Coordinates of C-alpha atoms in Angstrom, one line a residue:
M1 CA 107.8 77.3 98.4
M2 CA 110.7 76.3 96.0
K3 CA 112.0 78.6 93.3
I4 CA 114.0 77.4 90.5
P5 CA 115.8 80.1 88.5
G6 CA 114.2 80.5 85.0
F7 CA 110.9 79.0 86.1
P8 CA 107.9 80.2 87.8
P9 CA 107.8 79.1 91.7
V10 CA 106.1 75.6 92.6
S11 CA 102.5 76.5 93.8
P12 CA 102.2 75.9 97.6
D13 CA 100.0 73.0 98.6
I14 CA 97.6 74.7 100.8
G15 CA 95.6 71.6 101.8
A16 CA 98.5 69.7 103.0
M17 CA 99.9 73.1 105.0
A18 CA 96.2 73.4 106.6
A19 CA 96.3 69.7 107.7
R20 CA 99.9 69.7 109.4
P21 CA 98.9 72.8 110.2
D22 CA 101.7 74.8 109.0
V23 CA 100.6 78.3 110.0
A24 CA 104.0 80.0 108.9
G25 CA 103.6 78.4 105.5
L26 CA 100.1 79.5 105.1
V27 CA 100.9 83.0 106.1
K28 CA 103.8 83.0 103.7
A29 CA 101.3 81.7 101.0
L30 CA 99.3 84.8 101.4
G31 CA 101.8 86.7 99.4
Y32 CA 102.1 84.2 96.4
P33 CA 101.6 85.9 93.0
D34 CA 98.5 84.0 92.2
P35 CA 95.1 85.2 94.0
D36 CA 93.6 81.9 94.1
I37 CA 96.5 80.8 96.3
Q38 CA 96.1 83.8 98.4
W39 CA 92.2 83.2 98.9
Q40 CA 92.9 79.6 99.7
A41 CA 95.6 80.4 102.3
A42 CA 93.4 83.2 103.8
D43 CA 90.6 80.8 104.0
A44 CA 92.6 78.0 105.5
L45 CA 94.2 80.3 108.2
G46 CA 90.5 81.5 109.1
A47 CA 89.4 78.0 109.6
L48 CA 92.3 77.5 112.1
G49 CA 90.9 80.1 114.2
P50 CA 92.6 81.4 117.6
A51 CA 95.6 79.2 116.7
A52 CA 96.3 81.2 114.1
T53 CA 95.6 84.6 115.4
E54 CA 98.9 85.4 116.7
A55 CA 101.0 84.6 113.4
L56 CA 98.1 86.8 111.7
A57 CA 98.7 89.8 114.2
A58 CA 102.3 89.8 113.1
A59 CA 101.5 89.6 109.3
L60 CA 99.3 92.8 109.8
G61 CA 103.0 94.4 110.2
S62 CA 104.2 93.2 107.0
R63 CA 105.6 95.4 104.1
N64 CA 103.9 93.2 101.6
R65 CA 100.3 94.3 101.4
D66 CA 98.8 91.2 99.8
I67 CA 100.1 89.3 103.1
R68 CA 98.3 92.1 105.0
I69 CA 95.1 92.1 103.2
G70 CA 95.1 88.1 103.2
A71 CA 95.7 88.4 107.2
I72 CA 92.5 90.6 107.5
E73 CA 90.5 88.3 105.5
A74 CA 91.6 85.3 107.7
L75 CA 90.8 87.3 110.8
A76 CA 87.5 88.2 109.7
A77 CA 86.9 84.5 108.9
Q78 CA 87.6 83.6 112.4
K79 CA 84.9 85.7 114.1
S80 CA 86.8 85.4 117.3
T81 CA 86.7 88.1 120.2
G82 CA 90.5 88.3 119.9
A83 CA 90.4 89.2 116.1
L84 CA 88.1 92.0 116.4
P85 CA 90.7 94.5 118.2
L86 CA 93.2 93.9 115.5
L87 CA 90.8 94.7 112.7
I88 CA 89.7 97.6 114.3
E89 CA 93.2 98.7 114.9
T90 CA 93.7 98.2 111.1
L91 CA 91.1 100.8 110.3
S92 CA 93.8 103.7 110.8
D93 CA 96.3 101.9 108.5
R94 CA 98.4 104.4 106.4
G95 CA 97.3 102.1 103.3
S96 CA 93.7 102.9 101.9
E97 CA 93.4 99.4 100.4
I98 CA 94.1 98.2 103.9
R99 CA 91.7 100.4 105.5
W100 CA 89.1 99.3 102.7
A101 CA 89.7 95.4 103.5
A102 CA 89.5 96.0 107.4
A103 CA 86.3 97.9 106.8
L104 CA 84.6 95.1 104.8
A105 CA 86.2 92.6 107.1
L106 CA 84.5 94.2 110.3
G107 CA 81.2 93.7 108.6
S108 CA 81.6 90.3 107.7
A109 CA 82.7 89.4 111.1
G110 CA 79.3 90.4 112.3
D111 CA 80.2 91.7 115.7
A112 CA 78.1 95.2 116.6
R113 CA 81.0 96.5 118.8
A114 CA 82.4 97.3 115.2
I115 CA 79.9 99.8 114.9
P116 CA 81.4 102.9 116.4
P117 CA 85.1 102.7 114.6
L118 CA 83.0 101.9 111.3
A119 CA 80.8 105.0 111.7
G120 CA 84.0 106.8 112.1
A121 CA 85.5 105.3 108.9
L122 CA 82.7 107.3 107.1
G123 CA 84.7 110.4 107.5
D124 CA 87.8 108.7 105.7
P125 CA 89.5 110.8 103.1
D126 CA 89.3 107.7 100.6
K127 CA 86.2 107.1 98.6
Y128 CA 86.7 103.1 98.8
V129 CA 87.2 103.3 102.4
R130 CA 84.0 105.0 103.0
L131 CA 82.3 102.6 100.8
G132 CA 83.5 99.6 102.5
A133 CA 82.3 101.4 105.8
T134 CA 78.7 101.7 104.4
H135 CA 78.6 98.1 103.4
A136 CA 79.9 96.8 106.7
L137 CA 77.3 99.0 108.5
Q138 CA 74.6 97.8 106.5
E139 CA 75.5 94.1 107.2
L140 CA 75.7 94.9 110.8
G141 CA 72.1 96.6 110.8
W142 CA 73.3 100.0 111.8
E143 CA 71.1 103.2 110.5
P144 CA 72.2 106.7 110.5
G145 CA 70.9 108.9 113.4
G146 CA 71.0 112.6 112.7
A147 CA 71.7 114.7 109.5
D148 CA 75.2 114.7 109.6
E149 CA 75.3 110.6 110.0
W150 CA 73.0 110.7 107.0
G151 CA 75.2 112.8 105.0
L152 CA 78.4 110.9 105.5
Y153 CA 76.5 107.8 105.0
L154 CA 75.1 108.9 101.7
L155 CA 78.6 110.4 100.7
G156 CA 79.8 107.1 101.4
M157 CA 77.6 105.5 98.6
M158 CA 78.3 108.4 96.6
N159 CA 74.5 108.8 96.1
W160 CA 74.5 112.5 95.0
P161 CA 70.9 112.7 94.3
A162 CA 70.0 111.7 97.8
L163 CA 72.5 114.4 99.2
E164 CA 70.9 116.9 97.0
R165 CA 67.5 116.2 98.3
M166 CA 68.8 116.7 101.7
G167 CA 69.6 120.6 100.9
R168 CA 71.6 122.6 103.0
T169 CA 72.1 119.6 106.2
A170 CA 74.0 117.7 103.5
I171 CA 76.6 120.5 103.1
P172 CA 78.9 119.4 106.0
A173 CA 79.3 115.9 104.5
L174 CA 79.8 117.5 100.9
E175 CA 82.6 119.8 102.5
H176 CA 84.0 116.8 103.8
A177 CA 84.3 115.2 100.4
L178 CA 86.6 118.0 99.4
A179 CA 89.3 116.2 101.1
D180 CA 89.0 113.2 98.9
R181 CA 91.9 112.4 96.6
D182 CA 89.7 111.9 93.6
P183 CA 89.2 115.2 91.9
S184 CA 86.0 114.0 90.1
V185 CA 84.7 113.2 93.8
R186 CA 85.6 116.7 94.7
A187 CA 84.2 118.4 91.8
E188 CA 80.8 116.4 92.1
A189 CA 80.6 117.7 95.7
V190 CA 81.1 121.2 94.5
G191 CA 78.4 120.3 91.6
V192 CA 75.9 119.2 94.5
I193 CA 76.3 122.5 96.7
G194 CA 75.9 124.4 93.7
R195 CA 72.6 122.9 93.1
I196 CA 71.4 123.0 96.7
G197 CA 72.2 126.9 96.4
D198 CA 72.3 127.4 100.0
P199 CA 74.8 130.4 101.4
M200 CA 75.9 127.6 104.2
G201 CA 78.1 126.1 101.2
I202 CA 79.9 129.3 100.7
R203 CA 82.9 128.1 102.9
A204 CA 83.2 124.9 101.1
L205 CA 83.1 126.9 97.7
T206 CA 85.8 129.1 98.5
L207 CA 88.1 126.2 99.5
A208 CA 87.0 124.4 96.2
L209 CA 88.1 127.7 94.4
R210 CA 91.8 127.1 95.6
D211 CA 92.0 123.5 94.5
E212 CA 94.8 122.1 92.8
C213 CA 92.7 120.4 90.0
E214 CA 91.2 122.7 87.1
E215 CA 88.0 120.6 87.1
V216 CA 87.0 121.4 90.7
R217 CA 88.0 125.0 90.4
W218 CA 85.4 125.5 87.4
A219 CA 82.8 123.5 89.0
A220 CA 83.2 125.9 92.0
V221 CA 83.1 128.9 89.7
R222 CA 79.9 127.9 88.4
A223 CA 78.2 127.1 91.9
A224 CA 79.6 130.2 93.5
P225 CA 76.7 132.6 92.3
S226 CA 73.8 129.9 93.2
C227 CA 75.3 130.1 97.0
G228 CA 75.2 133.9 97.0
I229 CA 79.0 134.6 95.9
S230 CA 79.2 137.6 93.7
P231 CA 81.0 136.9 90.5
L232 CA 83.1 140.1 91.4
H233 CA 84.3 138.3 94.3
V234 CA 85.2 134.9 92.6
P235 CA 88.5 136.3 91.2
R236 CA 89.9 137.0 94.6
W237 CA 89.6 133.5 95.6
L238 CA 90.5 131.8 92.2
Q239 CA 93.9 133.7 92.3
K240 CA 94.7 132.0 95.9
R241 CA 94.8 128.5 94.0
P242 CA 98.2 126.6 93.8
R243 CA 100.4 127.9 90.9
V244 CA 101.6 124.9 88.7
R245 CA 103.9 125.9 85.9
K246 CA 107.0 124.0 84.2
H247 CA 110.1 125.5 85.8
P248 CA 112.2 127.6 83.1
V249 CA 115.5 126.6 84.6
I250 CA 114.7 122.9 84.4
A251 CA 113.5 123.2 80.7
G252 CA 116.6 125.4 79.7
M253 CA 119.0 122.7 81.5
L254 CA 117.4 119.7 79.8
N255 CA 117.5 121.4 76.4
F256 CA 121.4 122.2 77.3
L257 CA 122.3 118.7 78.2
L258 CA 119.7 116.6 76.2
P259 CA 118.7 118.8 73.2
G260 CA 114.9 118.6 72.5
M261 CA 114.0 117.1 76.1
G262 CA 113.5 120.5 77.4
Y263 CA 110.7 120.9 74.7
F264 CA 109.3 117.3 75.7
Y265 CA 109.3 118.4 79.5
L266 CA 107.1 121.6 78.5
G267 CA 104.7 119.0 76.8
M268 CA 105.8 119.4 73.1
W269 CA 105.9 116.1 71.7
W270 CA 108.4 117.1 68.7
G271 CA 110.9 117.4 71.6
I272 CA 111.6 113.8 71.1
V273 CA 112.1 114.3 67.3
I274 CA 114.7 117.0 68.1
F275 CA 116.3 114.6 70.8
Q276 CA 116.9 111.8 68.3
L277 CA 117.9 114.1 65.3
D278 CA 120.7 115.5 68.1
V279 CA 122.0 112.0 68.7
S280 CA 122.6 111.3 65.2
A281 CA 124.1 114.5 64.4
T282 CA 126.3 114.7 67.4
L283 CA 127.5 111.1 66.6
W284 CA 128.4 112.1 62.9
F285 CA 130.1 115.3 63.9
F286 CA 132.4 113.4 66.5
A287 CA 133.1 110.7 63.8
Y288 CA 134.1 112.7 60.8
M289 CA 134.8 116.1 62.0
G290 CA 136.7 115.7 65.2
T291 CA 135.9 116.6 68.9
E292 CA 137.1 120.2 68.5
I293 CA 135.2 121.0 65.9
A294 CA 132.1 119.4 67.0
Y295 CA 132.2 121.5 70.2
E296 CA 132.5 124.4 68.3
I297 CA 129.6 123.7 66.1
L298 CA 127.4 122.1 69.0
F299 CA 128.0 123.9 72.2
P300 CA 126.5 127.6 70.8
I301 CA 123.4 125.5 69.4
Y302 CA 122.9 124.0 72.7
V303 CA 123.0 127.2 74.4
L304 CA 120.3 128.7 71.9
L305 CA 117.9 125.8 72.6
A306 CA 118.4 126.3 76.4
V307 CA 117.7 129.8 76.0
H308 CA 114.7 129.1 73.8
A309 CA 113.2 126.5 76.2
W310 CA 113.6 128.8 79.0
Y311 CA 112.0 131.4 77.2
L312 CA 108.9 129.3 76.2
S313 CA 108.7 128.3 79.8
R314 CA 108.3 131.7 81.0
R315 CA 105.7 132.5 78.5
M316 CA 103.5 129.6 79.3
P317 CA 100.5 130.2 81.3
E318 CA 100.0 129.3 84.8
A319 CA 97.5 126.4 85.3

């Protein structure tokens, strides 16, 4: 595709490239900024069938996520035996969006051989991947077997009421949800464990009491008594949480080098006002009083500001 400096790139002619066919050009078009072009290119590559499989396999290793997602869409559209192993392998990609796309693609490919890896993807730490796996398994006609599979399946759909109705058999899946990167998911899972109110949930709650997120910890504090954890024992677990506090040395150094920014670092909005005033005052002192006098006046002020920011940071409560 041609790009002229100062002008947007010329849109690639997907129809012409598909007619030739220009597989390399179509793969490149998967990374074009316009999503419509990306979809058209993916459809065209999917229609080419096995002739494009090798190029699409190589595209799965691209650093451009648009190209990788487009390659997944094209491989799913091929519905060929050669595409299936590539899509299954992509379920273990580092990028959650890539794994999500791969899960959905395996469902649309319609091959029952994808069921075991998709069932495994129900245990993915990312909520989007789990949701994609549940949709794909529904398309393939899969139904959960035992309680553990049902728990993970319902977790994938984030069907919290159904998980609560499962009772204690849902707790392994809910404990798995504590590995999700979204704190709202972790907090919701903890709340369900509390409403189930079974001692089987104690291990999950002790993990949640040490969570880095205040919302999750508070949910665990409220759920603990219903699962049999004595309120007297809750502080023991809570004190094991990660400690988050602004570093006093960083606050002090910022206030010394960039007066006011140490306060801003501590979450005090007016720090930026002090910074702006300092810039104006510094320019005035250097312009009208000379370098030596400016340093004599400003240096002790900067030291005092640094010490003050350090002191404030030391007194701030830990999160």
